[in-house]
């Protein structure tokens, strides 16, 4: 199956990144948004991540001919590092800028956005009821051929399959933040996913310059977040209990492990609204005596001040300068 038209259902942090990489790799790509207000919030993200992608290519030039380049180059943007040249990167910059501008569209009309889509990727907030309601609203307007995927970070496709109207053509396709550099695409079906559809989604991920991470069965948080979430939970717990501030916790992790970023820097990239949504799904979220309850208060206080993370210019750190 050739994936000519790609639709992102939601223009958040990851939805925007996925859409841009889809456009970069030559796919006609549409982001469906709920309202004019959503367009106003998504357009700055498109501008921000377009610049980030082009800057990643520009930065890669200084590593051409350097053995370190093989470890740090933006793997989703440059298919063959071994044979790349500075001139070749300049060509990628020019073509990538053109593709991201010409192949990416915003659309408010749900039916128009989804018409003739080969694959639609839902990238909405981690809210079970809202996702179910949304899936029901698009059942009758999806084309027969359309494969429907969710980019949910924490929720299992089996939770939603029966509400999609096409359980055999539904599965999870989960991308990491900074998709152009961390180019994994976790592919996870449910028991009713057609194996041929699964193979087609794996092929689509490869077509987007991703490395498909193929799961053999459902796993909450997939592979990546099964490793990452305990780190974020530990950092949040230390902060909420007043053990240490976010900067100290991040520095401890960076220095002790050699990692480039710490848990709070990661949360800034993910976005604090997503962090809050995930915390609110925990069993003790409503218990005033719990650490989770305190954490939600602390995170929501930052959200109320407009400190949403990297995309708003400030989260745990100030990115405005």
JSON list of C-alpha atoms in Angstrom, two decimals, residues 72-249:
[
{"chain": "A", "resi": 72, "resn": "UNK", "atom": "CA", "xyz": [24.79, 12.64, 16.81]},
{"chain": "A", "resi": 73, "resn": "UNK", "atom": "CA", "xyz": [23.41, 13.33, 13.33]},
{"chain": "A", "resi": 74, "resn": "UNK", "atom": "CA", "xyz": [19.59, 13.77, 12.97]},
{"chain": "A", "resi": 75, "resn": "UNK", "atom": "CA", "xyz": [18.77, 10.26, 11.83]},
{"chain": "A", "resi": 76, "resn": "UNK", "atom": "CA", "xyz": [15.28, 10.94, 10.47]},
{"chain": "A", "resi": 77, "resn": "UNK", "atom": "CA", "xyz": [16.55, 13.80, 8.31]},
{"chain": "A", "resi": 78, "resn": "UNK", "atom": "CA", "xyz": [19.61, 12.16, 6.73]},
{"chain": "A", "resi": 79, "resn": "UNK", "atom": "CA", "xyz": [19.09, 8.62, 5.45]},
{"chain": "A", "resi": 80, "resn": "UNK", "atom": "CA", "xyz": [22.74, 7.83, 4.64]},
{"chain": "A", "resi": 81, "resn": "UNK", "atom": "CA", "xyz": [25.26, 9.51, 6.89]},
{"chain": "A", "resi": 82, "resn": "UNK", "atom": "CA", "xyz": [28.24, 7.55, 5.57]},
{"chain": "A", "resi": 83, "resn": "UNK", "atom": "CA", "xyz": [28.01, 9.20, 2.16]},
{"chain": "A", "resi": 84, "resn": "UNK", "atom": "CA", "xyz": [26.72, 12.63, 3.17]},
{"chain": "A", "resi": 85, "resn": "UNK", "atom": "CA", "xyz": [28.52, 15.85, 2.23]},
{"chain": "A", "resi": 86, "resn": "UNK", "atom": "CA", "xyz": [28.03, 19.47, 3.24]},
{"chain": "A", "resi": 87, "resn": "UNK", "atom": "CA", "xyz": [26.60, 20.09, -0.21]},
{"chain": "A", "resi": 88, "resn": "UNK", "atom": "CA", "xyz": [24.25, 17.15, 0.28]},
{"chain": "A", "resi": 89, "resn": "UNK", "atom": "CA", "xyz": [23.00, 18.62, 3.55]},
{"chain": "A", "resi": 90, "resn": "UNK", "atom": "CA", "xyz": [22.40, 21.97, 1.83]},
{"chain": "A", "resi": 91, "resn": "UNK", "atom": "CA", "xyz": [20.24, 20.12, -0.70]},
{"chain": "A", "resi": 92, "resn": "UNK", "atom": "CA", "xyz": [18.31, 18.44, 2.11]},
{"chain": "A", "resi": 93, "resn": "UNK", "atom": "CA", "xyz": [17.74, 21.81, 3.79]},
{"chain": "A", "resi": 94, "resn": "UNK", "atom": "CA", "xyz": [16.36, 23.31, 0.59]},
{"chain": "A", "resi": 95, "resn": "UNK", "atom": "CA", "xyz": [14.18, 20.29, -0.21]},
{"chain": "A", "resi": 96, "resn": "UNK", "atom": "CA", "xyz": [13.05, 19.85, 3.38]},
{"chain": "A", "resi": 97, "resn": "UNK", "atom": "CA", "xyz": [12.02, 23.48, 3.72]},
{"chain": "A", "resi": 98, "resn": "UNK", "atom": "CA", "xyz": [10.07, 23.22, 0.46]},
{"chain": "A", "resi": 99, "resn": "UNK", "atom": "CA", "xyz": [8.38, 19.95, 1.47]},
{"chain": "A", "resi": 100, "resn": "UNK", "atom": "CA", "xyz": [7.35, 21.15, 4.92]},
{"chain": "A", "resi": 101, "resn": "UNK", "atom": "CA", "xyz": [5.86, 24.30, 3.43]},
{"chain": "A", "resi": 102, "resn": "UNK", "atom": "CA", "xyz": [4.09, 22.78, 0.43]},
{"chain": "A", "resi": 103, "resn": "UNK", "atom": "CA", "xyz": [3.01, 19.37, 1.79]},
{"chain": "A", "resi": 104, "resn": "UNK", "atom": "CA", "xyz": [1.52, 20.49, 5.11]},
{"chain": "A", "resi": 105, "resn": "UNK", "atom": "CA", "xyz": [-2.05, 21.81, 5.39]},
{"chain": "A", "resi": 106, "resn": "UNK", "atom": "CA", "xyz": [-4.37, 22.81, 8.25]},
{"chain": "A", "resi": 107, "resn": "UNK", "atom": "CA", "xyz": [-8.07, 21.95, 8.08]},
{"chain": "A", "resi": 108, "resn": "UNK", "atom": "CA", "xyz": [-11.05, 22.58, 10.36]},
{"chain": "A", "resi": 109, "resn": "UNK", "atom": "CA", "xyz": [-13.57, 20.52, 8.38]},
{"chain": "A", "resi": 110, "resn": "UNK", "atom": "CA", "xyz": [-13.28, 16.97, 9.71]},
{"chain": "A", "resi": 111, "resn": "UNK", "atom": "CA", "xyz": [-14.86, 15.34, 6.66]},
{"chain": "A", "resi": 112, "resn": "UNK", "atom": "CA", "xyz": [-12.71, 17.30, 4.23]},
{"chain": "A", "resi": 113, "resn": "UNK", "atom": "CA", "xyz": [-9.55, 16.55, 6.22]},
{"chain": "A", "resi": 114, "resn": "UNK", "atom": "CA", "xyz": [-10.17, 12.80, 6.26]},
{"chain": "A", "resi": 115, "resn": "UNK", "atom": "CA", "xyz": [-11.38, 12.40, 2.67]},
{"chain": "A", "resi": 116, "resn": "UNK", "atom": "CA", "xyz": [-9.21, 9.90, 0.78]},
{"chain": "A", "resi": 117, "resn": "UNK", "atom": "CA", "xyz": [-6.78, 9.50, 3.71]},
{"chain": "A", "resi": 118, "resn": "UNK", "atom": "CA", "xyz": [-4.53, 6.47, 3.55]},
{"chain": "A", "resi": 119, "resn": "UNK", "atom": "CA", "xyz": [-3.64, 6.73, 7.22]},
{"chain": "A", "resi": 120, "resn": "UNK", "atom": "CA", "xyz": [-5.02, 8.91, 10.04]},
{"chain": "A", "resi": 121, "resn": "UNK", "atom": "CA", "xyz": [-3.06, 9.29, 13.26]},
{"chain": "A", "resi": 122, "resn": "UNK", "atom": "CA", "xyz": [-4.96, 10.45, 16.34]},
{"chain": "A", "resi": 123, "resn": "UNK", "atom": "CA", "xyz": [-2.69, 12.63, 18.49]},
{"chain": "A", "resi": 124, "resn": "UNK", "atom": "CA", "xyz": [-5.06, 14.03, 21.09]},
{"chain": "A", "resi": 125, "resn": "UNK", "atom": "CA", "xyz": [-4.82, 14.43, 24.86]},
{"chain": "A", "resi": 126, "resn": "UNK", "atom": "CA", "xyz": [-4.63, 11.32, 27.06]},
{"chain": "A", "resi": 127, "resn": "UNK", "atom": "CA", "xyz": [-8.31, 11.32, 27.97]},
{"chain": "A", "resi": 128, "resn": "UNK", "atom": "CA", "xyz": [-10.15, 8.02, 27.47]},
{"chain": "A", "resi": 129, "resn": "UNK", "atom": "CA", "xyz": [-13.70, 9.41, 27.30]},
{"chain": "A", "resi": 130, "resn": "UNK", "atom": "CA", "xyz": [-12.75, 12.17, 24.87]},
{"chain": "A", "resi": 131, "resn": "UNK", "atom": "CA", "xyz": [-10.95, 9.73, 22.58]},
{"chain": "A", "resi": 132, "resn": "UNK", "atom": "CA", "xyz": [-13.93, 7.35, 22.53]},
{"chain": "A", "resi": 133, "resn": "UNK", "atom": "CA", "xyz": [-16.30, 10.21, 21.73]},
{"chain": "A", "resi": 134, "resn": "UNK", "atom": "CA", "xyz": [-14.00, 11.39, 18.97]},
{"chain": "A", "resi": 135, "resn": "UNK", "atom": "CA", "xyz": [-13.62, 7.94, 17.40]},
{"chain": "A", "resi": 136, "resn": "UNK", "atom": "CA", "xyz": [-17.38, 7.57, 17.29]},
{"chain": "A", "resi": 137, "resn": "UNK", "atom": "CA", "xyz": [-17.67, 10.94, 15.56]},
{"chain": "A", "resi": 138, "resn": "UNK", "atom": "CA", "xyz": [-15.43, 9.89, 12.66]},
{"chain": "A", "resi": 139, "resn": "UNK", "atom": "CA", "xyz": [-16.66, 6.31, 12.15]},
{"chain": "A", "resi": 140, "resn": "UNK", "atom": "CA", "xyz": [-18.96, 7.23, 9.28]},
{"chain": "A", "resi": 141, "resn": "UNK", "atom": "CA", "xyz": [-16.65, 9.66, 7.49]},
{"chain": "A", "resi": 142, "resn": "UNK", "atom": "CA", "xyz": [-13.50, 7.55, 7.27]},
{"chain": "A", "resi": 143, "resn": "UNK", "atom": "CA", "xyz": [-12.86, 6.02, 3.85]},
{"chain": "A", "resi": 144, "resn": "UNK", "atom": "CA", "xyz": [-12.93, 2.24, 3.71]},
{"chain": "A", "resi": 145, "resn": "UNK", "atom": "CA", "xyz": [-9.18, 2.10, 2.98]},
{"chain": "A", "resi": 146, "resn": "UNK", "atom": "CA", "xyz": [-8.11, 4.40, 5.83]},
{"chain": "A", "resi": 147, "resn": "UNK", "atom": "CA", "xyz": [-5.90, 2.88, 8.51]},
{"chain": "A", "resi": 148, "resn": "UNK", "atom": "CA", "xyz": [-6.51, 4.53, 11.89]},
{"chain": "A", "resi": 149, "resn": "UNK", "atom": "CA", "xyz": [-3.72, 4.78, 14.46]},
{"chain": "A", "resi": 150, "resn": "UNK", "atom": "CA", "xyz": [-3.35, 6.32, 17.88]},
{"chain": "A", "resi": 151, "resn": "UNK", "atom": "CA", "xyz": [-0.21, 8.05, 19.11]},
{"chain": "A", "resi": 152, "resn": "UNK", "atom": "CA", "xyz": [-1.34, 7.59, 22.72]},
{"chain": "A", "resi": 153, "resn": "UNK", "atom": "CA", "xyz": [1.60, 7.31, 25.10]},
{"chain": "A", "resi": 154, "resn": "UNK", "atom": "CA", "xyz": [-0.17, 5.41, 27.88]},
{"chain": "A", "resi": 155, "resn": "UNK", "atom": "CA", "xyz": [-3.49, 3.96, 26.67]},
{"chain": "A", "resi": 156, "resn": "UNK", "atom": "CA", "xyz": [-3.93, 0.57, 24.99]},
{"chain": "A", "resi": 157, "resn": "UNK", "atom": "CA", "xyz": [-5.52, 0.26, 21.53]},
{"chain": "A", "resi": 158, "resn": "UNK", "atom": "CA", "xyz": [-7.81, -2.52, 22.81]},
{"chain": "A", "resi": 159, "resn": "UNK", "atom": "CA", "xyz": [-9.50, 0.13, 24.99]},
{"chain": "A", "resi": 160, "resn": "UNK", "atom": "CA", "xyz": [-10.74, 1.92, 21.88]},
{"chain": "A", "resi": 161, "resn": "UNK", "atom": "CA", "xyz": [-10.85, -0.68, 19.10]},
{"chain": "A", "resi": 162, "resn": "UNK", "atom": "CA", "xyz": [-14.58, -1.40, 19.29]},
{"chain": "A", "resi": 163, "resn": "UNK", "atom": "CA", "xyz": [-15.39, 2.32, 19.18]},
{"chain": "A", "resi": 164, "resn": "UNK", "atom": "CA", "xyz": [-13.48, 2.98, 15.95]},
{"chain": "A", "resi": 165, "resn": "UNK", "atom": "CA", "xyz": [-15.79, 1.06, 13.63]},
{"chain": "A", "resi": 166, "resn": "UNK", "atom": "CA", "xyz": [-12.71, -0.58, 12.07]},
{"chain": "A", "resi": 167, "resn": "UNK", "atom": "CA", "xyz": [-10.93, -2.56, 14.79]},
{"chain": "A", "resi": 168, "resn": "UNK", "atom": "CA", "xyz": [-9.03, -4.64, 12.23]},
{"chain": "A", "resi": 169, "resn": "UNK", "atom": "CA", "xyz": [-7.55, -1.42, 10.79]},
{"chain": "A", "resi": 170, "resn": "UNK", "atom": "CA", "xyz": [-6.72, 0.17, 14.12]},
{"chain": "A", "resi": 171, "resn": "UNK", "atom": "CA", "xyz": [-3.51, 0.08, 16.17]},
{"chain": "A", "resi": 172, "resn": "UNK", "atom": "CA", "xyz": [-1.01, 2.27, 17.99]},
{"chain": "A", "resi": 173, "resn": "UNK", "atom": "CA", "xyz": [1.84, 4.10, 16.28]},
{"chain": "A", "resi": 174, "resn": "UNK", "atom": "CA", "xyz": [3.77, 5.99, 18.93]},
{"chain": "A", "resi": 175, "resn": "UNK", "atom": "CA", "xyz": [6.53, 8.50, 18.20]},
{"chain": "A", "resi": 176, "resn": "UNK", "atom": "CA", "xyz": [9.13, 10.03, 20.51]},
{"chain": "A", "resi": 177, "resn": "UNK", "atom": "CA", "xyz": [9.67, 13.74, 21.06]},
{"chain": "A", "resi": 178, "resn": "UNK", "atom": "CA", "xyz": [12.27, 15.42, 18.83]},
{"chain": "A", "resi": 179, "resn": "UNK", "atom": "CA", "xyz": [11.16, 12.91, 16.22]},
{"chain": "A", "resi": 180, "resn": "UNK", "atom": "CA", "xyz": [13.79, 14.06, 13.72]},
{"chain": "A", "resi": 181, "resn": "UNK", "atom": "CA", "xyz": [16.58, 12.98, 16.08]},
{"chain": "A", "resi": 182, "resn": "UNK", "atom": "CA", "xyz": [14.94, 10.23, 18.16]},
{"chain": "A", "resi": 183, "resn": "UNK", "atom": "CA", "xyz": [13.38, 8.43, 15.23]},
{"chain": "A", "resi": 184, "resn": "UNK", "atom": "CA", "xyz": [11.59, 5.51, 16.83]},
{"chain": "A", "resi": 185, "resn": "UNK", "atom": "CA", "xyz": [8.04, 4.55, 15.90]},
{"chain": "A", "resi": 186, "resn": "UNK", "atom": "CA", "xyz": [6.55, 2.01, 18.30]},
{"chain": "A", "resi": 187, "resn": "UNK", "atom": "CA", "xyz": [4.09, -0.25, 16.49]},
{"chain": "A", "resi": 188, "resn": "UNK", "atom": "CA", "xyz": [1.57, -1.98, 18.75]},
{"chain": "A", "resi": 189, "resn": "UNK", "atom": "CA", "xyz": [-1.58, -3.72, 17.62]},
{"chain": "A", "resi": 190, "resn": "UNK", "atom": "CA", "xyz": [-4.37, -5.33, 19.63]},
{"chain": "A", "resi": 191, "resn": "UNK", "atom": "CA", "xyz": [-5.72, -8.86, 19.24]},
{"chain": "A", "resi": 192, "resn": "UNK", "atom": "CA", "xyz": [-8.06, -7.78, 16.46]},
{"chain": "A", "resi": 193, "resn": "UNK", "atom": "CA", "xyz": [-5.54, -5.86, 14.36]},
{"chain": "A", "resi": 194, "resn": "UNK", "atom": "CA", "xyz": [-5.16, -7.37, 10.89]},
{"chain": "A", "resi": 195, "resn": "UNK", "atom": "CA", "xyz": [-1.52, -8.60, 10.54]},
{"chain": "A", "resi": 196, "resn": "UNK", "atom": "CA", "xyz": [-1.40, -7.12, 7.03]},
{"chain": "A", "resi": 197, "resn": "UNK", "atom": "CA", "xyz": [-2.42, -3.73, 8.40]},
{"chain": "A", "resi": 198, "resn": "UNK", "atom": "CA", "xyz": [0.31, -4.04, 11.04]},
{"chain": "A", "resi": 199, "resn": "UNK", "atom": "CA", "xyz": [2.87, -4.71, 8.30]},
{"chain": "A", "resi": 200, "resn": "UNK", "atom": "CA", "xyz": [1.63, -1.73, 6.30]},
{"chain": "A", "resi": 201, "resn": "UNK", "atom": "CA", "xyz": [1.99, 0.58, 9.31]},
{"chain": "A", "resi": 202, "resn": "UNK", "atom": "CA", "xyz": [5.54, -0.70, 9.88]},
{"chain": "A", "resi": 203, "resn": "UNK", "atom": "CA", "xyz": [6.29, 0.08, 6.23]},
{"chain": "A", "resi": 204, "resn": "UNK", "atom": "CA", "xyz": [4.80, 3.56, 6.60]},
{"chain": "A", "resi": 205, "resn": "UNK", "atom": "CA", "xyz": [7.02, 4.22, 9.63]},
{"chain": "A", "resi": 206, "resn": "UNK", "atom": "CA", "xyz": [10.06, 3.23, 7.58]},
{"chain": "A", "resi": 207, "resn": "UNK", "atom": "CA", "xyz": [8.85, 5.52, 4.79]},
{"chain": "A", "resi": 208, "resn": "UNK", "atom": "CA", "xyz": [8.94, 8.39, 7.33]},
{"chain": "A", "resi": 209, "resn": "UNK", "atom": "CA", "xyz": [12.60, 7.58, 8.09]},
{"chain": "A", "resi": 210, "resn": "UNK", "atom": "CA", "xyz": [11.62, 6.02, 11.43]},
{"chain": "A", "resi": 211, "resn": "UNK", "atom": "CA", "xyz": [12.97, 2.86, 13.01]},
{"chain": "A", "resi": 212, "resn": "UNK", "atom": "CA", "xyz": [9.88, 0.69, 13.70]},
{"chain": "A", "resi": 213, "resn": "UNK", "atom": "CA", "xyz": [9.90, -0.78, 17.21]},
{"chain": "A", "resi": 214, "resn": "UNK", "atom": "CA", "xyz": [7.63, -3.79, 16.80]},
{"chain": "A", "resi": 215, "resn": "UNK", "atom": "CA", "xyz": [5.81, -4.98, 19.91]},
{"chain": "A", "resi": 216, "resn": "UNK", "atom": "CA", "xyz": [4.49, -8.55, 19.93]},
{"chain": "A", "resi": 217, "resn": "UNK", "atom": "CA", "xyz": [1.69, -7.81, 22.39]},
{"chain": "A", "resi": 218, "resn": "UNK", "atom": "CA", "xyz": [0.05, -4.86, 24.12]},
{"chain": "A", "resi": 219, "resn": "UNK", "atom": "CA", "xyz": [2.10, -3.17, 26.81]},
{"chain": "A", "resi": 220, "resn": "UNK", "atom": "CA", "xyz": [1.06, -0.01, 28.67]},
{"chain": "A", "resi": 221, "resn": "UNK", "atom": "CA", "xyz": [3.64, 2.68, 27.84]},
{"chain": "A", "resi": 222, "resn": "UNK", "atom": "CA", "xyz": [5.16, 0.52, 25.09]},
{"chain": "A", "resi": 223, "resn": "UNK", "atom": "CA", "xyz": [8.93, -0.05, 25.31]},
{"chain": "A", "resi": 224, "resn": "UNK", "atom": "CA", "xyz": [10.30, 3.50, 25.52]},
{"chain": "A", "resi": 225, "resn": "UNK", "atom": "CA", "xyz": [7.94, 4.85, 28.17]},
{"chain": "A", "resi": 226, "resn": "UNK", "atom": "CA", "xyz": [8.15, 1.64, 30.18]},
{"chain": "A", "resi": 227, "resn": "UNK", "atom": "CA", "xyz": [11.78, 2.69, 30.64]},
{"chain": "A", "resi": 228, "resn": "UNK", "atom": "CA", "xyz": [11.20, 6.46, 30.82]},
{"chain": "A", "resi": 229, "resn": "UNK", "atom": "CA", "xyz": [8.13, 6.85, 33.05]},
{"chain": "A", "resi": 230, "resn": "UNK", "atom": "CA", "xyz": [9.78, 5.47, 36.21]},
{"chain": "A", "resi": 231, "resn": "UNK", "atom": "CA", "xyz": [12.48, 8.13, 35.79]},
{"chain": "A", "resi": 232, "resn": "UNK", "atom": "CA", "xyz": [9.91, 10.92, 35.46]},
{"chain": "A", "resi": 233, "resn": "UNK", "atom": "CA", "xyz": [7.89, 9.55, 38.40]},
{"chain": "A", "resi": 234, "resn": "UNK", "atom": "CA", "xyz": [11.00, 9.49, 40.58]},
{"chain": "A", "resi": 235, "resn": "UNK", "atom": "CA", "xyz": [11.91, 13.07, 39.66]},
{"chain": "A", "resi": 236, "resn": "UNK", "atom": "CA", "xyz": [8.38, 14.30, 40.31]},
{"chain": "A", "resi": 237, "resn": "UNK", "atom": "CA", "xyz": [8.27, 12.49, 43.65]},
{"chain": "A", "resi": 238, "resn": "UNK", "atom": "CA", "xyz": [11.54, 14.10, 44.81]},
{"chain": "A", "resi": 239, "resn": "UNK", "atom": "CA", "xyz": [10.24, 17.55, 43.81]},
{"chain": "A", "resi": 240, "resn": "UNK", "atom": "CA", "xyz": [6.75, 17.19, 45.32]},
{"chain": "A", "resi": 241, "resn": "UNK", "atom": "CA", "xyz": [8.15, 16.01, 48.66]},
{"chain": "A", "resi": 242, "resn": "UNK", "atom": "CA", "xyz": [10.57, 18.92, 48.80]},
{"chain": "A", "resi": 243, "resn": "UNK", "atom": "CA", "xyz": [13.70, 16.74, 48.62]},
{"chain": "A", "resi": 244, "resn": "UNK", "atom": "CA", "xyz": [15.31, 18.78, 45.84]},
{"chain": "A", "resi": 245, "resn": "UNK", "atom": "CA", "xyz": [14.42, 21.36, 43.20]},
{"chain": "A", "resi": 246, "resn": "UNK", "atom": "CA", "xyz": [14.03, 20.45, 39.50]},
{"chain": "A", "resi": 247, "resn": "UNK", "atom": "CA", "xyz": [17.43, 21.94, 38.51]},
{"chain": "A", "resi": 248, "resn": "UNK", "atom": "CA", "xyz": [19.26, 19.88, 41.14]},
{"chain": "A", "resi": 249, "resn": "UNK", "atom": "CA", "xyz": [17.39, 16.70, 40.22]}
]
